[in-house]
């Protein structure tokens, strides 16, 4: 490929609306262009990388024994009505009508379509297990598309679905997919973690997310230093970094706390640690139909701990999404104000977090303005109804598995695997005959990888202040040959053309920057770094005088001079070996 004929649409300045580095670099390097909110076109350079990522994913999926299919993006409403998701899915599902006013949607995922396919084409347990996958465009009308292709509305996903006669077989394929995902992310050179996503409880997890570690990640993930425990922070569990001490119980006292209401104000006033206080939060409950109710529920947490909203929303009786009570409702129902709430004589159903279960001689609100109790202990008057884990794990808490300290890092969710069980096969009536000829609902698993998000994640992890640093196996080109000042010496063109020809001959994907007269050397050199080509050769009259060219390794920035006679050998050895070593 020649730069003079290639759409190298690089931009010098960072576009104003790009917040994170991968978004900035993808626009600046000319990989993508925004069409509308959450919709992007792929330019030639970006498209090349996309194809390479796709082929790595495809190779590993094929290796796992999965079969590639391709299903329509437009899906009939009837299938979604069968699974009940037509009504359950909110505005993320883009619904459309055809000319006959029939309802359809743009597929945000394909469980319904694949279940329909399998119920028609599979009939016996003998045909199972089976894993089917596709690599295809999805549409989700995200509430807040952002960060470029990281959270877009249209994106490419590899989605796979597995089908089994029993749980044991599902477990086996789930493991194979887990390994396949690890292989894919390793080949892409990512620093990633697989974390429990469905349940933080040890052992019984049926869903894992794969996160590429990056400060810009939208998720928080928690893991033990030895790597044994790993979970999404939304669900992570742990032992308190500072456990509650057993103490002799003292007699409680009512004290004036004046205008001090926050934990910080109270601890400053009373000269105590926040881990000796209890905070009481009031939220709305749900009625029997699952609607929000004005009946309030209390959540009790140790003062130094924070509420984990996801865990709390899972508790029976609490309305989800979590809704905090207004100060007016709190006063109406308790006679107290937000800053003076406490568990004593509080006639409201109370969930106590594990952090307050064994707490002694604590400080809490007295349900009276300007008053708190000190040295309070659990008793008939000061009690809770249920213990639950509703706190956020914090750095330094210890693993329930082996007491090793927990670390918290940010991650980009690049993949998600899930055991669906019979959720879809039962609602959509997908069964096969078992050994005894009895119809049995099919056990299912589903497995997704965000292909386009994956590219952004690779850039988040591999760049410097000059631009992208592509791992060789997904770089759009392996080698860039830049000719400089060809007007000053005819040898420049002859030499670079001959190197270009031999590189192509060796099967090295090469771009020749032949835009000599129009583009300045500085622009060309900067651009080659911005677009992240791993190997660069600069042919200029200055080095040709010495019968050499200048080589630069993009990753290390190291430069060396190559004798022109050695260039072919160098290309063969370094560039080709680099390319194959990552495959
Ligand atoms: P998220 O929590 O980020 O919204 P999700 O749980 O909705 O993700 P899944 O339904 O599990 O995602 O989809 C599988 C994969 O598709 C995700 O792991 C992610 O890599 C990718 N993905 C999901 N939504 C988007 C999006 N809006 N833009 C780009 N990739 C996405
Ligand atoms: Mg989502």
XYZ file of C-alpha atoms and ligand atoms in Angstrom:
615
model
C 0.000 0.000 0.000
C 1.168 3.516 -0.802
C 0.423 6.459 1.468
C -0.178 8.655 -1.571
C -3.199 6.508 -2.443
C -4.318 5.490 1.056
C -6.912 7.220 3.198
C -4.635 8.209 6.063
C -7.065 10.575 7.716
C -4.976 11.584 10.713
C -5.834 14.612 12.841
C -3.291 16.703 14.727
C -5.392 17.994 17.599
C -7.503 15.918 19.974
C -11.193 16.293 19.163
C -12.981 18.165 21.958
C -15.620 15.553 22.708
C -13.163 12.671 23.206
C -12.541 12.074 26.918
C -10.433 8.934 27.084
C -7.167 8.177 25.357
C -8.401 5.347 23.111
C -11.243 7.507 21.801
C -8.840 10.380 21.115
C -6.292 8.162 19.392
C -8.860 6.286 17.318
C -10.111 9.589 15.925
C -6.665 11.138 15.567
C -5.125 8.083 13.894
C -8.023 7.996 11.451
C -9.443 4.621 12.506
C -13.038 5.759 13.028
C -15.352 8.664 12.269
C -18.521 9.585 14.117
C -21.702 9.524 12.087
C -24.158 10.286 14.909
C -24.300 9.629 18.648
C -22.941 6.104 19.256
C -22.594 5.378 15.532
C -19.174 5.145 13.897
C -17.794 4.451 10.441
C -14.604 2.469 10.164
C -11.903 3.992 7.979
C -9.485 1.694 6.089
C -6.844 1.631 8.823
C -9.368 0.877 11.579
C -11.110 -1.657 9.445
C -7.858 -3.544 8.900
C -7.300 -3.832 12.653
C -10.896 -4.881 13.140
C -10.419 -7.681 10.614
C -7.332 -8.907 12.434
C -9.003 -8.945 15.839
C -11.976 -10.695 14.293
C -9.802 -13.365 12.747
C -8.021 -14.095 16.043
C -11.396 -14.467 17.733
C -12.662 -16.640 14.883
C -9.580 -18.887 14.924
C -9.870 -19.516 18.659
C -13.618 -20.099 18.486
C -13.154 -22.556 15.624
C -10.407 -24.287 17.593
C -12.822 -24.728 20.503
C -15.139 -26.703 18.242
C -17.762 -23.964 17.925
C -19.571 -23.611 14.578
C -19.943 -20.231 12.915
C -23.406 -19.130 11.790
C -24.868 -15.807 10.748
C -28.258 -14.616 11.902
C -30.329 -11.593 10.839
C -29.904 -8.272 12.636
C -33.610 -7.537 12.232
C -35.635 -9.824 14.487
C -39.401 -10.406 14.665
C -41.194 -9.217 17.825
C -42.974 -12.576 18.206
C -39.771 -14.309 19.336
C -39.145 -11.629 21.945
C -42.739 -11.919 23.110
C -42.243 -15.649 23.588
C -39.254 -15.067 25.845
C -41.135 -12.189 27.547
C -38.265 -9.829 26.812
C -40.345 -7.668 24.428
C -42.015 -6.159 27.504
C -39.083 -6.558 29.892
C -36.518 -4.756 27.773
C -36.625 -1.001 28.151
C -35.726 1.626 25.581
C -32.346 -0.053 24.910
C -34.235 -2.279 22.449
C -34.723 -0.381 19.203
C -38.135 -1.350 17.886
C -39.131 -0.850 14.259
C -42.082 -1.677 12.003
C -42.116 -2.967 8.463
C -44.460 -1.754 5.715
C -47.182 -4.114 6.994
C -46.944 -2.533 10.455
C -45.416 -5.691 11.890
C -43.128 -5.201 14.881
C -39.429 -5.985 14.713
C -36.353 -4.990 16.651
C -32.678 -4.542 15.868
C -30.880 -7.369 17.662
C -29.096 -6.261 20.840
C -28.226 -9.962 21.323
C -29.450 -13.203 19.768
C -30.709 -15.639 22.432
C -34.225 -15.680 20.965
C -33.162 -16.179 17.348
C -30.648 -18.910 18.163
C -33.124 -20.713 20.438
C -35.636 -20.658 17.602
C -33.018 -22.030 15.225
C -32.021 -24.813 17.570
C -35.542 -25.868 18.533
C -36.253 -26.396 14.837
C -33.021 -28.079 13.838
C -32.058 -30.135 16.880
C -34.186 -32.998 18.066
C -32.019 -35.501 19.932
C -29.541 -35.471 22.808
C -27.193 -37.258 20.399
C -26.692 -33.986 18.493
C -25.550 -32.228 21.676
C -23.462 -30.572 22.968
C -23.260 -27.878 20.301
C -21.775 -24.401 20.322
C -22.877 -21.923 17.658
C -21.404 -18.469 17.216
C -21.422 -15.435 14.972
C -19.463 -12.213 14.641
C -21.934 -9.537 13.820
C -23.329 -6.048 14.328
C -25.529 -5.442 17.375
C -27.654 -2.434 18.186
C -28.392 -1.190 21.711
C -29.933 2.209 22.216
C -27.611 2.958 25.136
C -28.755 5.676 27.544
C -25.333 7.286 27.446
C -23.206 6.294 24.481
C -19.681 7.480 25.242
C -15.965 6.931 24.872
C -16.275 6.267 21.135
C -16.606 2.570 20.296
C -16.156 1.655 23.956
C -19.861 2.232 24.584
C -21.508 2.799 21.244
C -25.025 2.083 20.074
C -23.992 0.002 17.075
C -21.076 -2.334 17.754
C -19.645 -5.665 16.694
C -19.993 -8.587 19.036
C -18.897 -12.168 18.882
C -21.833 -13.952 20.433
C -21.862 -17.676 21.061
C -24.516 -19.970 22.462
C -24.097 -23.509 23.728
C -26.697 -26.277 24.009
C -26.653 -29.270 26.339
C -28.644 -32.195 27.583
C -27.585 -31.610 31.191
C -25.767 -29.324 33.614
C -22.615 -31.426 33.542
C -22.219 -30.940 29.814
C -22.944 -27.201 30.177
C -20.217 -26.988 32.838
C -17.751 -28.627 30.453
C -18.428 -26.257 27.553
C -18.429 -23.303 29.928
C -14.904 -24.263 30.937
C -13.849 -24.628 27.304
C -15.233 -21.151 26.554
C -13.455 -19.728 29.603
C -10.159 -21.129 28.311
C -10.918 -19.928 24.782
C -11.518 -16.398 26.077
C -8.247 -16.488 28.033
C -6.452 -17.589 24.848
C -8.033 -14.793 22.801
C -7.171 -12.041 25.284
C -3.657 -13.416 25.761
C -3.064 -13.427 22.003
C -4.176 -9.814 21.920
C -1.518 -9.019 24.485
C -4.031 -7.743 27.036
C -3.505 -7.472 30.772
C -6.861 -8.919 31.786
C -8.691 -10.630 34.642
C -11.604 -13.009 34.640
C -13.928 -12.168 37.521
C -17.025 -13.729 39.035
C -19.944 -11.654 37.873
C -23.118 -13.353 38.911
C -22.368 -14.174 42.479
C -19.466 -13.168 44.609
C -20.022 -16.207 46.783
C -17.243 -18.671 46.405
C -17.772 -21.659 44.178
C -21.304 -21.165 42.970
C -20.647 -18.638 40.289
C -22.379 -19.086 36.941
C -21.156 -15.997 35.168
C -17.747 -14.502 34.526
C -16.730 -11.189 33.072
C -13.382 -10.594 31.411
C -11.903 -7.204 32.129
C -8.981 -5.461 30.486
C -7.337 -3.494 33.272
C -7.365 0.255 32.566
C -7.911 3.387 34.633
C -10.566 4.511 32.188
C -12.607 1.313 32.760
C -16.220 1.774 33.781
C -16.183 -1.159 36.205
C -14.394 -1.786 39.438
C -13.005 -5.235 39.979
C -11.740 -6.798 43.174
C -9.155 -9.531 43.396
C -6.942 -11.293 45.888
C -3.210 -10.662 45.459
C -2.655 -14.351 44.695
C -5.348 -14.294 41.993
C -7.570 -16.898 43.678
C -10.482 -14.577 44.345
C -11.742 -12.194 41.671
C -15.156 -10.558 41.389
C -16.869 -7.501 40.023
C -16.987 -4.896 42.810
C -20.752 -4.814 42.385
C -20.874 -8.245 44.005
C -17.512 -8.691 45.721
C -17.389 -9.937 49.286
C -14.594 -9.686 51.811
C -13.663 -9.533 55.466
C -13.356 -6.092 57.033
C -9.849 -4.660 56.978
C -10.456 -3.474 60.544
C -12.619 -6.138 62.211
C -14.946 -5.306 65.099
C -13.286 -5.908 68.469
C -14.979 -7.809 71.261
C -15.332 -5.477 74.257
C -17.099 -5.378 77.590
C -20.445 -3.713 77.036
C -20.867 -0.287 78.606
C -24.059 1.527 79.529
C -25.354 3.754 76.818
C -25.804 7.499 77.207
C -27.727 10.155 75.296
C -25.454 13.024 74.271
C -25.968 16.403 72.646
C -24.445 16.558 69.206
C -25.869 19.932 68.184
C -25.622 20.560 64.479
C -23.219 17.670 63.820
C -24.976 15.229 61.489
C -22.510 13.609 59.111
C -20.272 10.747 60.251
C -17.284 13.042 59.874
C -18.840 15.772 62.041
C -19.891 13.274 64.703
C -16.500 11.549 64.862
C -14.718 14.914 65.102
C -17.031 16.076 67.850
C -16.892 12.885 69.908
C -13.233 12.136 69.091
C -13.895 8.581 67.996
C -13.141 6.473 64.916
C -15.825 6.178 62.257
C -15.605 2.396 62.670
C -17.306 2.831 66.056
C -20.377 4.476 64.532
C -23.471 3.249 62.753
C -25.149 5.052 59.886
C -28.806 4.466 59.170
C -30.102 4.895 55.611
C -33.768 4.702 54.703
C -34.933 3.440 51.324
C -38.239 2.525 49.714
C -39.558 -1.017 49.807
C -41.489 -2.742 47.037
C -45.056 -3.981 47.241
C -46.211 -7.464 46.289
C -46.477 -6.553 42.611
C -42.909 -5.272 42.654
C -43.937 -1.592 42.528
C -42.323 1.110 44.629
C -43.964 1.530 48.039
C -43.816 4.389 50.561
C -43.191 1.875 53.326
C -39.549 2.461 54.241
C -36.767 0.000 55.025
C -33.661 0.827 57.087
C -30.107 -0.127 56.122
C -27.516 -0.140 58.915
C -23.830 0.145 58.060
C -20.660 0.790 59.983
C -19.797 4.485 59.635
C -16.560 3.858 57.733
C -18.280 1.640 55.156
C -20.121 2.501 51.951
C -23.367 1.061 50.677
C -23.146 -1.303 47.708
C -26.208 -0.490 45.653
C -26.189 -3.632 43.478
C -26.059 -5.969 46.462
C -28.760 -3.982 48.248
C -31.071 -4.030 45.241
C -30.999 -7.826 45.308
C -32.519 -7.980 48.814
C -36.090 -9.170 48.973
C -38.534 -6.392 49.797
C -36.324 -3.536 48.632
C -37.379 -1.599 45.563
C -34.958 -1.748 42.636
C -33.576 0.617 41.357
C -32.765 1.709 44.875
C -34.732 4.790 45.937
C -33.629 6.779 48.975
C -36.401 8.242 51.129
C -36.967 11.995 51.008
C -36.407 13.967 54.201
C -40.115 14.716 54.297
C -41.079 11.033 54.218
C -38.454 10.239 56.857
C -39.871 12.860 59.211
C -43.414 11.684 58.592
C -42.602 8.057 59.364
C -39.970 8.362 62.100
C -40.340 11.848 63.524
C -36.584 12.147 63.097
C -34.409 13.881 60.522
C -31.796 12.255 58.256
C -28.805 13.218 60.448
C -30.226 11.831 63.677
C -31.497 8.421 62.559
C -30.513 5.331 64.513
C -31.722 1.780 65.117
C -32.982 2.224 68.661
C -36.783 2.008 68.834
C -36.993 2.539 65.106
C -40.229 0.871 64.049
C -39.057 0.066 60.542
C -37.776 -3.206 59.065
C -33.993 -3.094 59.449
C -31.268 -4.795 57.436
C -27.947 -4.824 59.305
C -24.803 -5.093 57.242
C -22.285 -7.714 58.371
C -20.047 -4.808 59.419
C -22.355 -3.869 62.321
C -23.276 -7.375 63.408
C -20.596 -7.736 66.082
C -20.150 -4.047 66.837
C -20.001 -3.051 70.550
C -20.259 0.297 72.330
C -21.125 2.159 69.160
C -22.432 5.626 68.402
C -25.721 6.052 66.538
C -28.431 8.631 65.995
C -31.092 8.844 68.708
C -33.993 9.623 66.365
C -34.158 13.048 67.958
C -32.716 16.229 66.443
C -29.259 17.113 67.804
C -28.907 13.902 69.851
C -26.885 10.706 69.529
C -26.292 7.686 71.709
C -22.799 6.681 72.757
C -21.806 3.218 73.995
C -24.924 1.702 72.455
C -25.138 -2.092 72.105
C -27.548 -4.464 70.412
C -30.502 -5.265 72.690
C -34.252 -5.788 72.529
C -34.745 -2.040 72.016
C -31.869 -1.532 69.686
C -32.048 -4.329 67.189
C -32.188 -5.345 63.553
C -34.405 -7.789 61.706
C -32.010 -9.338 59.218
C -28.285 -9.479 58.566
C -27.126 -8.947 54.974
C -23.950 -8.144 53.072
C -24.672 -4.682 51.653
C -21.340 -2.908 51.839
C -18.771 -2.130 49.191
C -15.547 -4.059 49.571
C -12.658 -1.649 50.102
C -8.950 -1.907 49.332
C -7.193 -3.800 52.116
C -10.223 -5.900 53.093
C -9.240 -9.540 53.056
C -10.349 -12.444 50.889
C -12.913 -14.826 52.367
C -10.959 -17.604 50.694
C -7.550 -17.211 52.247
C -7.411 -13.870 54.078
C -5.071 -12.371 51.485
C -5.541 -8.597 51.043
C -7.941 -7.563 48.290
C -6.915 -5.170 45.541
C -9.343 -2.991 43.617
C -8.684 -1.955 40.034
C -10.688 -0.499 37.190
C -11.522 -2.664 34.206
C -13.112 -2.554 30.763
C -15.553 -5.426 30.288
C -14.433 -7.015 27.032
C -16.166 -10.350 27.445
C -18.931 -12.018 29.409
C -19.822 -15.693 29.742
C -23.013 -16.896 31.323
C -24.837 -20.089 32.179
C -28.431 -19.484 31.139
C -29.774 -22.893 32.172
C -33.274 -23.386 30.770
C -34.402 -19.737 30.890
C -34.928 -19.525 27.125
C -35.507 -23.172 26.306
C -38.441 -23.305 28.724
C -40.123 -20.059 27.722
C -39.545 -20.819 24.038
C -40.160 -24.511 24.237
C -36.810 -25.758 22.952
C -36.308 -29.383 23.876
C -34.661 -32.545 22.609
C -35.369 -36.179 23.292
C -33.177 -37.686 25.999
C -31.845 -41.266 26.176
C -35.269 -42.538 27.203
C -37.088 -40.711 24.443
C -38.418 -38.077 26.837
C -38.570 -34.420 25.771
C -36.103 -32.435 27.905
C -35.555 -28.676 27.885
C -32.111 -27.790 26.544
C -29.540 -26.334 28.949
C -27.952 -23.220 27.457
C -24.904 -21.031 27.904
C -24.117 -17.710 26.211
C -20.765 -16.088 25.591
C -20.083 -12.572 24.310
C -17.019 -10.589 23.282
C -17.231 -6.918 22.328
C -14.963 -6.896 19.267
C -15.040 -3.144 18.690
C -14.677 -2.386 22.406
C -11.738 -4.792 22.441
C -9.835 -2.604 19.982
C -10.346 0.440 22.219
C -9.178 -1.632 25.227
C -5.996 -2.671 23.368
C -5.231 1.003 22.718
C -5.929 1.957 26.353
C -3.245 -0.542 27.355
C -0.777 0.080 24.570
C 0.055 3.675 23.688
C 2.448 6.474 24.574
C 2.348 10.230 24.192
C 3.128 9.888 20.484
C 0.247 7.587 19.660
C -0.848 3.972 19.390
C 1.586 1.074 19.820
C -0.063 -1.871 18.085
C 0.821 -5.420 19.075
C 2.242 -6.866 15.834
C -0.536 -9.365 15.277
C -3.236 -6.699 15.027
C -1.223 -3.815 13.552
C -2.748 -2.548 10.304
C 0.727 -2.787 8.728
C 3.872 -4.431 10.066
C 6.276 -2.086 8.398
C 6.313 1.482 7.202
C 8.980 2.663 4.800
C 9.266 6.429 4.711
C 11.132 8.160 1.936
C 12.504 11.562 2.761
C 13.906 14.266 0.460
C 13.663 12.146 -2.680
C 13.964 15.335 -4.697
C 17.537 15.647 -3.446
C 18.641 12.171 -4.499
C 17.127 9.752 -6.986
C 18.564 6.907 -4.890
C 15.943 7.525 -2.205
C 13.114 6.493 -4.453
C 15.000 3.595 -6.040
C 16.040 2.272 -2.646
C 12.661 2.590 -0.935
C 10.848 1.080 -3.934
C 13.209 -1.877 -3.922
C 12.805 -2.419 -0.158
C 9.065 -2.098 -0.518
C 9.076 -4.748 -3.238
C 11.145 -7.171 -1.169
C 9.027 -6.627 1.949
C 5.892 -7.417 -0.031
C 7.664 -10.396 -1.485
C 8.289 -11.732 2.010
C 4.594 -11.343 2.749
C 5.125 -8.435 5.119
C 2.215 -6.007 5.220
C 3.941 -2.778 4.310
C 2.963 0.798 3.688
C 5.317 2.962 1.670
C 5.127 6.633 2.520
C 5.787 8.017 -0.942
C 4.105 11.418 -0.451
C 7.451 13.023 -0.676
C 7.071 16.473 -2.099
C 3.778 17.398 -0.509
C 4.334 16.236 3.049
C 7.128 17.330 5.345
C 9.444 14.713 6.919
C 8.316 15.728 10.430
C 4.671 15.148 9.595
C 5.440 11.729 8.134
C 7.508 10.582 11.086
C 4.919 11.782 13.607
C 2.137 10.165 11.682
C 3.893 6.775 11.583
C 4.089 6.931 15.384
C 0.490 8.075 15.807
C -0.841 5.157 13.740
C 1.425 2.798 15.642
C 3.180 0.770 12.927
C 5.595 -1.580 14.797
C 8.594 -1.255 12.435
C 9.800 1.810 10.563
C 12.521 2.291 7.988
C 13.450 5.815 6.927
C 15.249 6.213 3.608
C 16.937 9.595 3.283
C 19.898 11.031 1.354
C 21.664 11.629 4.691
C 22.001 7.937 5.574
C 22.143 6.686 1.995
C 25.436 8.538 1.722
C 26.689 6.007 4.223
C 24.872 3.212 2.367
C 22.443 2.750 5.200
C 18.865 3.429 6.297
C 17.454 4.248 9.716
C 15.337 1.655 11.543
C 13.051 2.463 14.524
C 11.216 0.031 16.784
C 7.875 1.700 17.658
C 7.525 -0.022 21.033
C 10.965 0.733 22.458
C 11.713 3.787 20.349
C 15.188 2.339 19.743
C 16.873 3.449 16.556
C 19.628 1.726 14.603
C 21.328 2.147 11.256
C 21.063 -0.733 8.861
C 23.472 -1.289 6.070
C 21.402 -1.494 2.889
C 22.851 -4.888 2.084
C 21.546 -6.204 5.394
C 18.016 -4.849 5.055
C 16.541 -7.945 3.418
C 17.977 -10.233 6.063
C 16.802 -7.879 8.775
C 13.274 -7.805 7.357
C 13.176 -11.566 7.212
C 14.478 -12.045 10.695
C 12.985 -9.281 12.795
C 9.806 -8.244 11.093
C 8.639 -11.690 10.079
C 9.649 -13.352 13.331
C 7.839 -10.628 15.236
C 4.751 -11.211 13.190
C 4.695 -14.961 13.643
C 5.683 -14.983 17.316
C 2.392 -13.323 18.224
C 0.183 -15.635 16.233
P -22.024 -3.379 29.805
O -22.156 -3.726 31.260
O -20.707 -2.792 29.455
O -23.195 -2.595 29.294
P -23.303 -5.788 29.019
O -23.327 -6.574 30.270
O -24.520 -5.072 28.594
O -22.057 -4.754 29.049
P -23.233 -8.148 27.362
O -24.696 -8.107 27.094
O -22.700 -9.190 28.231
O -22.753 -6.695 27.850
O -22.473 -8.119 25.950
C -21.283 -8.831 25.673
C -20.132 -7.910 25.379
O -20.455 -6.934 24.389
C -19.685 -7.079 26.571
O -18.827 -7.824 27.396
C -18.974 -5.917 25.906
O -17.637 -6.254 25.620
C -19.729 -5.740 24.615
N -20.661 -4.588 24.689
C -21.830 -4.519 25.356
N -22.415 -3.324 25.184
C -21.585 -2.609 24.358
C -21.638 -1.293 23.793
N -22.659 -0.484 24.027
N -20.621 -0.896 23.006
C -19.578 -1.714 22.749
N -19.474 -2.966 23.248
C -20.462 -3.417 24.039
Mg -25.121 -3.052 28.769
